[in-house]
Amino acid sequence: GYALALAQANEIPEALEVMKPIIAAAPEEPLFRLTYADMLLQAREYTKACQLLKETLALYPNNDTVMLQLSKALLLSKE
């Protein structure tokens, strides 16, 4: 909740820091991975977001939400 509130307040660096231990505690949780990737995109960390989303897609190959988010990240990164 707190990380999302920070992200909505455009406090992206702080939101990313709050998310790091959450991701570490549940590294394969797709919702946390998608949230973190979205924050990376907001921070214009396109390469990091693409990498995370590619890894997430490998874990969940039939997840339409992951595919859509990866497509968005790839377009933004111009990869």
Tab-separated table of N, CA, C and O in Angstrom:
chain	number	residue	atom	x	y	z
A	1	GLY	N	0.795	-1.188	0.000
A	1	GLY	CA	0.000	0.000	0.000
A	1	GLY	C	0.847	1.266	0.000
A	1	GLY	O	0.584	2.190	-0.748
A	2	TYR	N	1.859	1.282	0.871
A	2	TYR	CA	2.678	2.488	1.005
A	2	TYR	C	3.446	2.777	-0.276
A	2	TYR	O	3.519	3.926	-0.725
A	3	ALA	N	3.996	1.741	-0.900
A	3	ALA	CA	4.741	1.926	-2.148
A	3	ALA	C	3.835	2.488	-3.242
A	3	ALA	O	4.244	3.365	-4.007
A	4	LEU	N	2.611	1.988	-3.314
A	4	LEU	CA	1.664	2.501	-4.320
A	4	LEU	C	1.312	3.958	-4.049
A	4	LEU	O	1.198	4.754	-4.985
A	5	ALA	N	1.146	4.300	-2.780
A	5	ALA	CA	0.848	5.692	-2.428
A	5	ALA	C	2.004	6.599	-2.831
A	5	ALA	O	1.787	7.695	-3.367
A	6	LEU	N	3.231	6.145	-2.592
A	6	LEU	CA	4.394	6.932	-3.007
A	6	LEU	C	4.430	7.097	-4.520
A	6	LEU	O	4.690	8.192	-5.030
A	7	ALA	N	4.155	6.019	-5.244
A	7	ALA	CA	4.163	6.082	-6.713
A	7	ALA	C	3.102	7.045	-7.218
A	7	ALA	O	3.350	7.821	-8.145
A	8	GLN	N	1.918	7.008	-6.613
A	8	GLN	CA	0.852	7.922	-7.041
A	8	GLN	C	1.187	9.370	-6.726
A	8	GLN	O	0.721	10.274	-7.402
A	9	ALA	N	2.004	9.576	-5.700
A	9	ALA	CA	2.448	10.928	-5.356
A	9	ALA	C	3.685	11.320	-6.154
A	9	ALA	O	4.303	12.341	-5.881
A	10	ASN	N	4.045	10.482	-7.134
A	10	ASN	CA	5.192	10.705	-8.012
A	10	ASN	C	6.518	10.690	-7.256
A	10	ASN	O	7.472	11.348	-7.644
A	11	GLU	N	6.557	9.928	-6.175
A	11	GLU	CA	7.778	9.720	-5.397
A	11	GLU	C	8.360	8.366	-5.800
A	11	GLU	O	8.494	7.451	-4.992
A	12	ILE	N	8.705	8.238	-7.072
A	12	ILE	CA	9.088	6.953	-7.651
A	12	ILE	C	10.365	6.373	-7.033
A	12	ILE	O	10.380	5.183	-6.694
A	13	PRO	N	11.436	7.134	-6.854
A	13	PRO	CA	12.631	6.530	-6.245
A	13	PRO	C	12.346	5.914	-4.867
A	13	PRO	O	12.805	4.819	-4.562
A	14	GLU	N	11.555	6.621	-4.071
A	14	GLU	CA	11.208	6.106	-2.750
A	14	GLU	C	10.316	4.872	-2.864
A	14	GLU	O	10.472	3.906	-2.124
A	15	ALA	N	9.380	4.895	-3.810
A	15	ALA	CA	8.491	3.756	-4.018
A	15	ALA	C	9.284	2.516	-4.421
A	15	ALA	O	9.013	1.403	-3.947
A	16	LEU	N	10.278	2.700	-5.284
A	16	LEU	CA	11.122	1.580	-5.696
A	16	LEU	C	11.887	1.003	-4.505
A	16	LEU	O	12.013	-0.218	-4.376
A	17	GLU	N	12.379	1.860	-3.639
A	17	GLU	CA	13.093	1.390	-2.455
A	17	GLU	C	12.172	0.599	-1.527
A	17	GLU	O	12.586	-0.415	-0.954
A	18	VAL	N	10.945	1.049	-1.376
A	18	VAL	CA	9.974	0.339	-0.529
A	18	VAL	C	9.649	-1.026	-1.128
A	18	VAL	O	9.460	-2.007	-0.404
A	19	MET	N	9.609	-1.095	-2.452
A	19	MET	CA	9.264	-2.354	-3.122
A	19	MET	C	10.379	-3.393	-3.066
A	19	MET	O	10.102	-4.596	-3.130
A	20	LYS	N	11.628	-2.982	-2.954
A	20	LYS	CA	12.747	-3.932	-2.999
A	20	LYS	C	12.615	-5.065	-1.979
A	20	LYS	O	12.743	-6.226	-2.348
A	21	PRO	N	12.355	-4.787	-0.694
A	21	PRO	CA	12.218	-5.904	0.237
A	21	PRO	C	10.951	-6.729	0.001
A	21	PRO	O	10.920	-7.926	0.291
A	22	ILE	N	9.944	-6.113	-0.557
A	22	ILE	CA	8.709	-6.844	-0.868
A	22	ILE	C	8.992	-7.856	-1.973
A	22	ILE	O	8.590	-9.023	-1.881
A	23	ILE	N	9.694	-7.414	-2.998
A	23	ILE	CA	10.080	-8.307	-4.091
A	23	ILE	C	10.999	-9.412	-3.570
A	23	ILE	O	10.867	-10.575	-3.939
A	24	ALA	N	11.932	-9.049	-2.693
A	24	ALA	CA	12.868	-10.036	-2.150
A	24	ALA	C	12.139	-11.112	-1.338
A	24	ALA	O	12.535	-12.276	-1.358
A	25	ALA	N	11.083	-10.715	-0.657
A	25	ALA	CA	10.336	-11.664	0.175
A	25	ALA	C	9.466	-12.606	-0.653
A	25	ALA	O	9.178	-13.726	-0.237
A	26	ALA	N	9.039	-12.155	-1.812
A	26	ALA	CA	8.163	-12.968	-2.680
A	26	ALA	C	8.588	-12.754	-4.134
A	26	ALA	O	7.862	-12.140	-4.916
A	27	PRO	N	9.772	-13.251	-4.507
A	27	PRO	CA	10.344	-12.918	-5.813
A	27	PRO	C	9.558	-13.419	-7.023
A	27	PRO	O	9.738	-12.888	-8.111
A	28	GLU	N	8.705	-14.387	-6.856
A	28	GLU	CA	7.962	-14.900	-8.003
A	28	GLU	C	6.510	-14.427	-8.041
A	28	GLU	O	5.752	-14.835	-8.917
A	29	GLU	N	6.124	-13.564	-7.136
A	29	GLU	CA	4.751	-13.063	-7.086
A	29	GLU	C	4.525	-12.112	-8.272
A	29	GLU	O	5.134	-11.038	-8.333
A	30	PRO	N	3.672	-12.494	-9.226
A	30	PRO	CA	3.522	-11.674	-10.434
A	30	PRO	C	2.995	-10.266	-10.164
A	30	PRO	O	3.431	-9.325	-10.814
A	31	LEU	N	2.104	-10.107	-9.211
A	31	LEU	CA	1.561	-8.772	-8.934
A	31	LEU	C	2.657	-7.831	-8.446
A	31	LEU	O	2.738	-6.680	-8.881
A	32	PHE	N	3.536	-8.322	-7.584
A	32	PHE	CA	4.629	-7.478	-7.093
A	32	PHE	C	5.595	-7.150	-8.220
A	32	PHE	O	6.086	-6.029	-8.331
A	33	ARG	N	5.873	-8.144	-9.057
A	33	ARG	CA	6.786	-7.935	-10.181
A	33	ARG	C	6.211	-6.909	-11.170
A	33	ARG	O	6.925	-6.042	-11.665
A	34	LEU	N	4.915	-7.006	-11.445
A	34	LEU	CA	4.267	-6.050	-12.355
A	34	LEU	C	4.256	-4.644	-11.759
A	34	LEU	O	4.483	-3.659	-12.466
A	35	THR	N	3.991	-4.558	-10.481
A	35	THR	CA	3.986	-3.253	-9.804
A	35	THR	C	5.370	-2.616	-9.859
A	35	THR	O	5.506	-1.428	-10.169
A	36	TYR	N	6.384	-3.414	-9.568
A	36	TYR	CA	7.758	-2.908	-9.606
A	36	TYR	C	8.138	-2.483	-11.027
A	36	TYR	O	8.730	-1.413	-11.218
A	37	ALA	N	7.769	-3.290	-12.006
A	37	ALA	CA	8.056	-2.943	-13.404
A	37	ALA	C	7.363	-1.639	-13.794
A	37	ALA	O	7.953	-0.808	-14.489
A	38	ASP	N	6.139	-1.466	-13.357
A	38	ASP	CA	5.417	-0.229	-13.663
A	38	ASP	C	6.130	0.977	-13.058
A	38	ASP	O	6.265	2.023	-13.706
A	39	MET	N	6.616	0.813	-11.850
A	39	MET	CA	7.364	1.905	-11.214
A	39	MET	C	8.672	2.174	-11.951
A	39	MET	O	9.063	3.326	-12.110
A	40	LEU	N	9.333	1.117	-12.420
A	40	LEU	CA	10.547	1.305	-13.217
A	40	LEU	C	10.235	2.075	-14.498
A	40	LEU	O	11.015	2.954	-14.901
A	41	LEU	N	9.115	1.776	-15.116
A	41	LEU	CA	8.715	2.509	-16.325
A	41	LEU	C	8.469	3.977	-16.003
A	41	LEU	O	8.866	4.859	-16.765
A	42	GLN	N	7.810	4.235	-14.880
A	42	GLN	CA	7.570	5.623	-14.477
A	42	GLN	C	8.885	6.361	-14.235
A	42	GLN	O	8.971	7.569	-14.469
A	43	ALA	N	9.889	5.621	-13.767
A	43	ALA	CA	11.207	6.210	-13.511
A	43	ALA	C	12.057	6.262	-14.784
A	43	ALA	O	13.208	6.691	-14.740
A	44	ARG	N	11.487	5.827	-15.899
A	44	ARG	CA	12.167	5.768	-17.194
A	44	ARG	C	13.382	4.827	-17.179
A	44	ARG	O	14.341	5.034	-17.907
A	45	GLU	N	13.282	3.808	-16.342
A	45	GLU	CA	14.295	2.746	-16.278
A	45	GLU	C	13.829	1.619	-17.190
A	45	GLU	O	13.516	0.512	-16.754
A	46	TYR	N	13.762	1.920	-18.484
A	46	TYR	CA	13.150	1.017	-19.447
A	46	TYR	C	13.878	-0.315	-19.571
A	46	TYR	O	13.245	-1.370	-19.648
A	47	THR	N	15.187	-0.295	-19.572
A	47	THR	CA	15.948	-1.537	-19.714
A	47	THR	C	15.697	-2.462	-18.530
A	47	THR	O	15.472	-3.664	-18.705
A	48	LYS	N	15.714	-1.901	-17.322
A	48	LYS	CA	15.458	-2.707	-16.125
A	48	LYS	C	14.030	-3.262	-16.144
A	48	LYS	O	13.799	-4.411	-15.779
A	49	ALA	N	13.086	-2.444	-16.555
A	49	ALA	CA	11.691	-2.891	-16.620
A	49	ALA	C	11.535	-4.017	-17.633
A	49	ALA	O	10.868	-5.022	-17.356
A	50	CYS	N	12.159	-3.867	-18.788
A	50	CYS	CA	12.083	-4.910	-19.823
A	50	CYS	C	12.674	-6.217	-19.316
A	50	CYS	O	12.083	-7.294	-19.523
A	51	GLN	N	13.811	-6.146	-18.663
A	51	GLN	CA	14.450	-7.358	-18.141
A	51	GLN	C	13.553	-8.051	-17.122
A	51	GLN	O	13.348	-9.270	-17.173
A	52	LEU	N	13.014	-7.292	-16.193
A	52	LEU	CA	12.135	-7.856	-15.175
A	52	LEU	C	10.899	-8.491	-15.816
A	52	LEU	O	10.482	-9.589	-15.443
A	53	LEU	N	10.335	-7.820	-16.791
A	53	LEU	CA	9.133	-8.335	-17.441
A	53	LEU	C	9.430	-9.560	-18.299
A	53	LEU	O	8.613	-10.481	-18.372
A	54	LYS	N	10.594	-9.605	-18.924
A	54	LYS	CA	10.979	-10.802	-19.679
A	54	LYS	C	11.129	-11.992	-18.737
A	54	LYS	O	10.679	-13.102	-19.048
A	55	GLU	N	11.741	-11.758	-17.579
A	55	GLU	CA	11.875	-12.817	-16.575
A	55	GLU	C	10.500	-13.259	-16.069
A	55	GLU	O	10.252	-14.452	-15.882
A	56	THR	N	9.624	-12.296	-15.861
A	56	THR	CA	8.275	-12.608	-15.384
A	56	THR	C	7.507	-13.393	-16.434
A	56	THR	O	6.797	-14.356	-16.103
A	57	LEU	N	7.657	-13.027	-17.687
A	57	LEU	CA	6.981	-13.750	-18.760
A	57	LEU	C	7.497	-15.188	-18.856
A	57	LEU	O	6.726	-16.103	-19.140
A	58	ALA	N	8.778	-15.389	-18.590
A	58	ALA	CA	9.332	-16.749	-18.591
A	58	ALA	C	8.698	-17.589	-17.474
A	58	ALA	O	8.457	-18.792	-17.653
A	59	LEU	N	8.405	-16.953	-16.346
A	59	LEU	CA	7.762	-17.655	-15.231
A	59	LEU	C	6.277	-17.901	-15.500
A	59	LEU	O	5.727	-18.909	-15.081
A	60	TYR	N	5.638	-16.960	-16.179
A	60	TYR	CA	4.185	-17.004	-16.423
A	60	TYR	C	3.910	-16.761	-17.903
A	60	TYR	O	3.432	-15.689	-18.287
A	61	PRO	N	4.231	-17.729	-18.758
A	61	PRO	CA	4.175	-17.505	-20.210
A	61	PRO	C	2.779	-17.231	-20.775
A	61	PRO	O	2.674	-16.671	-21.857
A	62	ASN	N	1.755	-17.564	-20.068
A	62	ASN	CA	0.401	-17.348	-20.591
A	62	ASN	C	-0.305	-16.167	-19.918
A	62	ASN	O	-1.519	-16.040	-20.026
A	63	ASN	N	0.445	-15.330	-19.263
A	63	ASN	CA	-0.137	-14.203	-18.543
A	63	ASN	C	-0.262	-13.005	-19.487
A	63	ASN	O	0.740	-12.381	-19.854
A	64	ASP	N	-1.480	-12.697	-19.869
A	64	ASP	CA	-1.736	-11.604	-20.807
A	64	ASP	C	-1.299	-10.245	-20.252
A	64	ASP	O	-0.824	-9.390	-20.996
A	65	THR	N	-1.462	-10.048	-18.959
A	65	THR	CA	-1.084	-8.775	-18.349
A	65	THR	C	0.424	-8.560	-18.459
A	65	THR	O	0.878	-7.455	-18.772
A	66	VAL	N	1.196	-9.615	-18.220
A	66	VAL	CA	2.649	-9.513	-18.339
A	66	VAL	C	3.026	-9.216	-19.788
A	66	VAL	O	3.872	-8.358	-20.049
A	67	MET	N	2.390	-9.913	-20.721
A	67	MET	CA	2.687	-9.680	-22.145
A	67	MET	C	2.388	-8.240	-22.543
A	67	MET	O	3.170	-7.605	-23.257
A	68	LEU	N	1.269	-7.724	-22.090
A	68	LEU	CA	0.886	-6.349	-22.413
A	68	LEU	C	1.876	-5.346	-21.806
A	68	LEU	O	2.317	-4.415	-22.490
A	69	GLN	N	2.243	-5.563	-20.556
A	69	GLN	CA	3.185	-4.652	-19.899
A	69	GLN	C	4.560	-4.714	-20.571
A	69	GLN	O	5.217	-3.686	-20.742
A	70	LEU	N	4.990	-5.920	-20.963
A	70	LEU	CA	6.266	-6.054	-21.658
A	70	LEU	C	6.210	-5.338	-23.006
A	70	LEU	O	7.164	-4.652	-23.388
A	71	SER	N	5.121	-5.472	-23.719
A	71	SER	CA	4.966	-4.769	-24.996
A	71	SER	C	5.104	-3.257	-24.807
A	71	SER	O	5.812	-2.592	-25.574
A	72	LYS	N	4.456	-2.750	-23.789
A	72	LYS	CA	4.538	-1.315	-23.483
A	72	LYS	C	5.981	-0.916	-23.163
A	72	LYS	O	6.488	0.085	-23.677
A	73	ALA	N	6.654	-1.730	-22.350
A	73	ALA	CA	8.023	-1.431	-21.967
A	73	ALA	C	8.956	-1.456	-23.166
A	73	ALA	O	9.826	-0.596	-23.310
A	74	LEU	N	8.761	-2.430	-24.039
A	74	LEU	CA	9.605	-2.531	-25.241
A	74	LEU	C	9.397	-1.330	-26.159
A	74	LEU	O	10.352	-0.811	-26.740
A	75	LEU	N	8.159	-0.896	-26.299
A	75	LEU	CA	7.890	0.288	-27.118
A	75	LEU	C	8.553	1.531	-26.523
A	75	LEU	O	9.150	2.332	-27.248
A	76	LEU	N	8.452	1.673	-25.220
A	76	LEU	CA	9.066	2.830	-24.582
A	76	LEU	C	10.592	2.791	-24.670
A	76	LEU	O	11.233	3.827	-24.812
A	77	SER	N	11.148	1.579	-24.581
A	77	SER	CA	12.609	1.465	-24.616
A	77	SER	C	13.149	1.470	-26.029
A	77	SER	O	14.358	1.574	-26.230
A	78	LYS	N	12.262	1.308	-27.003
A	78	LYS	CA	12.634	1.248	-28.419
A	78	LYS	C	13.559	0.064	-28.722
A	78	LYS	O	14.396	0.132	-29.598
A	79	GLU	N	13.385	-1.029	-27.938
A	79	GLU	CA	14.159	-2.261	-28.190
A	79	GLU	C	13.566	-3.012	-29.362
A	79	GLU	O	12.404	-3.066	-29.566
